[in-house]
mmCIF file of C-alpha atoms in Angstrom:
data_model
loop_
_atom_site.group_PDB
_atom_site.id
_atom_site.type_symbol
_atom_site.label_atom_id
_atom_site.label_comp_id
_atom_site.label_asym_id
_atom_site.label_seq_id
_atom_site.Cartn_x
_atom_site.Cartn_y
_atom_site.Cartn_z
ATOM 1 C CA MET A 401 164.992 144.565 168.013
ATOM 2 C CA THR A 402 167.733 145.167 165.373
ATOM 3 C CA GLN A 403 169.915 147.980 166.830
ATOM 4 C CA PRO A 404 169.597 150.564 164.043
ATOM 5 C CA GLY A 405 173.136 149.958 161.721
ATOM 6 C CA THR A 406 173.630 146.968 162.496
ATOM 7 C CA GLU A 407 171.325 144.913 160.040
ATOM 8 C CA ALA A 408 173.930 143.922 157.343
ATOM 9 C CA ARG A 409 176.601 142.894 160.302
ATOM 10 C CA TYR A 410 174.830 140.182 162.080
ATOM 11 C CA ALA A 411 171.673 138.293 161.876
ATOM 12 C CA GLY A 412 169.257 140.728 164.146
ATOM 13 C CA ASP A 413 168.873 140.600 168.840
ATOM 14 C CA VAL A 414 166.445 138.448 170.340
ATOM 15 C CA THR A 415 165.504 138.179 174.130
ATOM 16 C CA PRO A 416 166.905 135.775 176.384
ATOM 17 C CA LYS A 417 162.911 134.524 175.688
ATOM 18 C CA GLU A 418 163.272 134.095 172.634
ATOM 19 C CA ALA A 419 166.942 132.793 172.537
ATOM 20 C CA TRP A 420 165.059 129.574 174.851
ATOM 21 C CA ALA A 421 162.533 129.491 172.686
ATOM 22 C CA LEU A 422 165.112 129.368 169.864
ATOM 23 C CA LEU A 423 167.409 126.135 171.833
ATOM 24 C CA GLU A 424 164.468 124.216 172.490
ATOM 25 C CA ARG A 425 163.118 124.014 169.606
ATOM 26 C CA ASP A 426 166.004 123.735 166.789
ATOM 27 C CA PRO A 427 168.585 121.479 167.799
ATOM 28 C CA LYS A 428 171.520 122.788 166.002
ATOM 29 C CA ALA A 429 171.103 125.920 167.702
ATOM 30 C CA GLN A 430 174.410 127.183 170.133
ATOM 31 C CA LEU A 431 174.441 128.904 172.832
ATOM 32 C CA ILE A 432 177.945 130.459 173.482
ATOM 33 C CA ASP A 433 179.180 132.346 176.561
ATOM 34 C CA VAL A 434 181.468 135.707 175.671
ATOM 35 C CA ARG A 435 181.937 136.922 179.492
ATOM 36 C CA SER A 436 185.354 136.639 180.568
ATOM 37 C CA PHE A 437 186.473 133.045 182.750
ATOM 38 C CA PRO A 438 185.627 135.160 186.636
ATOM 39 C CA GLU A 439 181.666 136.143 185.533
ATOM 40 C CA TRP A 440 181.256 132.787 184.384
ATOM 41 C CA ASN A 441 182.597 131.460 187.869
ATOM 42 C CA PHE A 442 181.085 133.880 190.450
ATOM 43 C CA VAL A 443 178.145 135.152 188.455
ATOM 44 C CA GLY A 444 176.566 132.383 187.041
ATOM 45 C CA VAL A 445 176.289 130.379 183.524
ATOM 46 C CA PRO A 446 172.842 129.554 182.129
ATOM 47 C CA ASP A 447 171.914 126.049 181.889
ATOM 48 C CA LEU A 448 170.485 123.858 179.052
ATOM 49 C CA SER A 449 171.162 120.637 180.422
ATOM 50 C CA SER A 450 167.852 119.733 179.776
ATOM 51 C CA LEU A 451 167.671 120.810 176.089
ATOM 52 C CA GLY A 452 170.880 118.095 176.783
ATOM 53 C CA ARG A 453 173.315 120.716 174.727
ATOM 54 C CA PRO A 454 176.305 122.577 176.887
ATOM 55 C CA VAL A 455 177.074 125.958 176.638
ATOM 56 C CA HIS A 456 180.151 127.068 174.815
ATOM 57 C CA ARG A 457 182.841 129.187 177.240
ATOM 58 C CA VAL A 458 184.590 131.580 174.828
ATOM 59 C CA GLU A 459 186.240 134.873 176.250
ATOM 60 C CA TRP A 460 184.717 137.910 173.461
ATOM 61 C CA GLN A 461 188.061 139.602 176.468
ATOM 62 C CA SER A 462 190.096 137.835 179.020
ATOM 63 C CA PHE A 463 189.933 139.776 182.630
ATOM 64 C CA PRO A 464 191.509 141.823 184.271
ATOM 65 C CA ALA A 465 192.801 143.422 181.254
ATOM 66 C CA MET A 466 189.952 143.150 179.164
ATOM 67 C CA ALA A 467 191.669 142.526 176.480
ATOM 68 C CA PHE A 468 190.283 141.268 173.533
ATOM 69 C CA ASN A 469 190.692 137.870 172.302
ATOM 70 C CA ARG A 470 192.411 137.790 169.244
ATOM 71 C CA ASP A 471 191.608 133.761 169.358
ATOM 72 C CA PHE A 472 187.349 134.098 169.366
ATOM 73 C CA THR A 473 186.732 132.713 166.259
ATOM 74 C CA THR A 474 188.322 130.572 165.871
ATOM 75 C CA THR A 475 187.897 129.003 169.243
ATOM 76 C CA ALA A 476 183.774 130.126 168.335
ATOM 77 C CA ALA A 477 184.487 127.839 165.484
ATOM 78 C CA GLU A 478 186.219 125.106 166.960
ATOM 79 C CA SER A 479 183.766 124.455 170.100
ATOM 80 C CA LEU A 480 180.650 124.970 167.625
ATOM 81 C CA GLN A 481 182.331 122.374 165.446
ATOM 82 C CA SER A 482 182.979 119.633 168.070
ATOM 83 C CA VAL A 483 179.556 119.179 168.663
ATOM 84 C CA GLY A 484 177.995 119.606 164.771
ATOM 85 C CA ALA A 485 177.320 122.887 164.154
ATOM 86 C CA GLY A 486 178.245 124.357 160.858
ATOM 87 C CA ARG A 487 177.826 127.765 159.958
ATOM 88 C CA GLU A 488 174.383 127.584 159.021
ATOM 89 C CA SER A 489 173.656 126.704 162.313
ATOM 90 C CA PRO A 490 171.783 129.643 164.304
ATOM 91 C CA VAL A 491 174.444 130.639 166.523
ATOM 92 C CA LEU A 492 172.632 133.449 169.988
ATOM 93 C CA LEU A 493 175.591 135.027 171.809
ATOM 94 C CA LEU A 494 175.588 136.430 175.367
ATOM 95 C CA CYS A 495 177.688 138.222 178.000
ATOM 96 C CA ARG A 496 176.454 141.117 180.742
ATOM 97 C CA SER A 497 174.659 142.738 179.188
ATOM 98 C CA GLY A 498 174.327 142.472 175.460
ATOM 99 C CA ALA A 499 177.180 144.852 173.993
ATOM 100 C CA ARG A 500 180.526 142.408 173.511
ATOM 101 C CA SER A 501 178.002 139.813 172.122
ATOM 102 C CA ARG A 502 177.000 142.424 169.888
ATOM 103 C CA SER A 503 180.578 142.308 168.612
ATOM 104 C CA ALA A 504 181.146 138.755 169.122
ATOM 105 C CA ALA A 505 178.346 138.213 166.845
ATOM 106 C CA ILE A 506 179.366 140.604 163.964
ATOM 107 C CA ALA A 507 182.771 139.067 164.169
ATOM 108 C CA LEU A 508 181.110 136.043 163.859
ATOM 109 C CA THR A 509 178.866 137.038 161.220
ATOM 110 C CA GLU A 510 182.628 138.632 159.279
ATOM 111 C CA ALA A 511 184.178 135.229 160.007
ATOM 112 C CA GLY A 512 180.922 132.977 157.238
ATOM 113 C CA PHE A 513 178.569 132.107 160.921
ATOM 114 C CA ALA A 514 175.167 133.402 159.257
ATOM 115 C CA ARG A 515 173.470 133.988 161.661
ATOM 116 C CA ALA A 516 174.708 134.846 164.147
ATOM 117 C CA LEU A 517 172.013 136.203 166.906
ATOM 118 C CA ASN A 518 173.034 139.019 169.591
ATOM 119 C CA VAL A 519 170.886 138.162 172.742
ATOM 120 C CA ALA A 520 169.673 141.241 174.002
ATOM 121 C CA SER A 521 169.872 142.754 177.657
ATOM 122 C CA GLY A 522 172.368 138.959 178.450
ATOM 123 C CA PHE A 523 172.637 137.562 181.350
ATOM 124 C CA GLU A 524 172.215 140.040 184.143
ATOM 125 C CA GLY A 525 170.556 142.540 181.992
ATOM 126 C CA ASP A 526 170.103 146.581 182.601
ATOM 127 C CA VAL A 527 171.351 148.389 185.671
ATOM 128 C CA ASP A 528 167.924 148.485 187.894
ATOM 129 C CA SER A 529 167.337 152.390 190.243
ATOM 130 C CA ALA A 530 168.962 150.649 192.012
ATOM 131 C CA GLY A 531 172.925 150.347 190.919
ATOM 132 C CA HIS A 532 172.012 146.033 190.315
ATOM 133 C CA ARG A 533 171.186 143.831 187.856
ATOM 134 C CA GLY A 534 169.568 140.881 187.292
ATOM 135 C CA THR A 535 166.119 142.597 188.063
ATOM 136 C CA LEU A 536 164.995 144.228 185.198
ATOM 137 C CA ASN A 537 165.989 142.213 182.275
ATOM 138 C CA GLY A 538 168.100 139.685 180.783
ATOM 139 C CA TRP A 539 168.758 135.954 181.202
ATOM 140 C CA LYS A 540 168.495 135.683 185.421
ATOM 141 C CA ALA A 541 165.639 137.995 184.964
ATOM 142 C CA ALA A 542 163.392 135.959 182.428
ATOM 143 C CA GLY A 543 164.053 133.107 184.725
ATOM 144 C CA LEU A 544 165.782 130.777 182.399
ATOM 145 C CA ALA A 545 167.762 128.037 183.502
ATOM 146 C CA TRP A 546 171.485 128.817 185.392
ATOM 147 C CA ARG A 547 173.699 128.113 187.623
ATOM 148 C CA GLN A 548 176.500 128.782 189.836
ATOM 149 C CA GLY A 549 179.903 128.836 188.422
#
């Protein structure tokens, strides 16, 4: 479900399972993981090898200062172009919980990508009652394919 007031700014939100289904049925659909380098290496990354395509890794912010990546849109566009994805291809954006990826979806939409979608709840999802991620929602909790680093 799309956040109120953001409908015109990007194509909307999808759940991790909806993202996987779109990746399965549309060979042009691409996934960009916008988390930071340490997150990719220590928390894990989605695994799309069974679908025969890569996960594009383009930091929205860089650790440790979490400085905004001014080259995000250019780098993302080049990565997508390298696999034949165009500005009309579905582009799914994923972060830890869905906040950075929403911002990235808006940025790609503003750069002319018509189908930039935010994967709501992200890779790890919301914090549970014990203060842990990865149990309530998100890519991992949905049981979708992933691998360490």
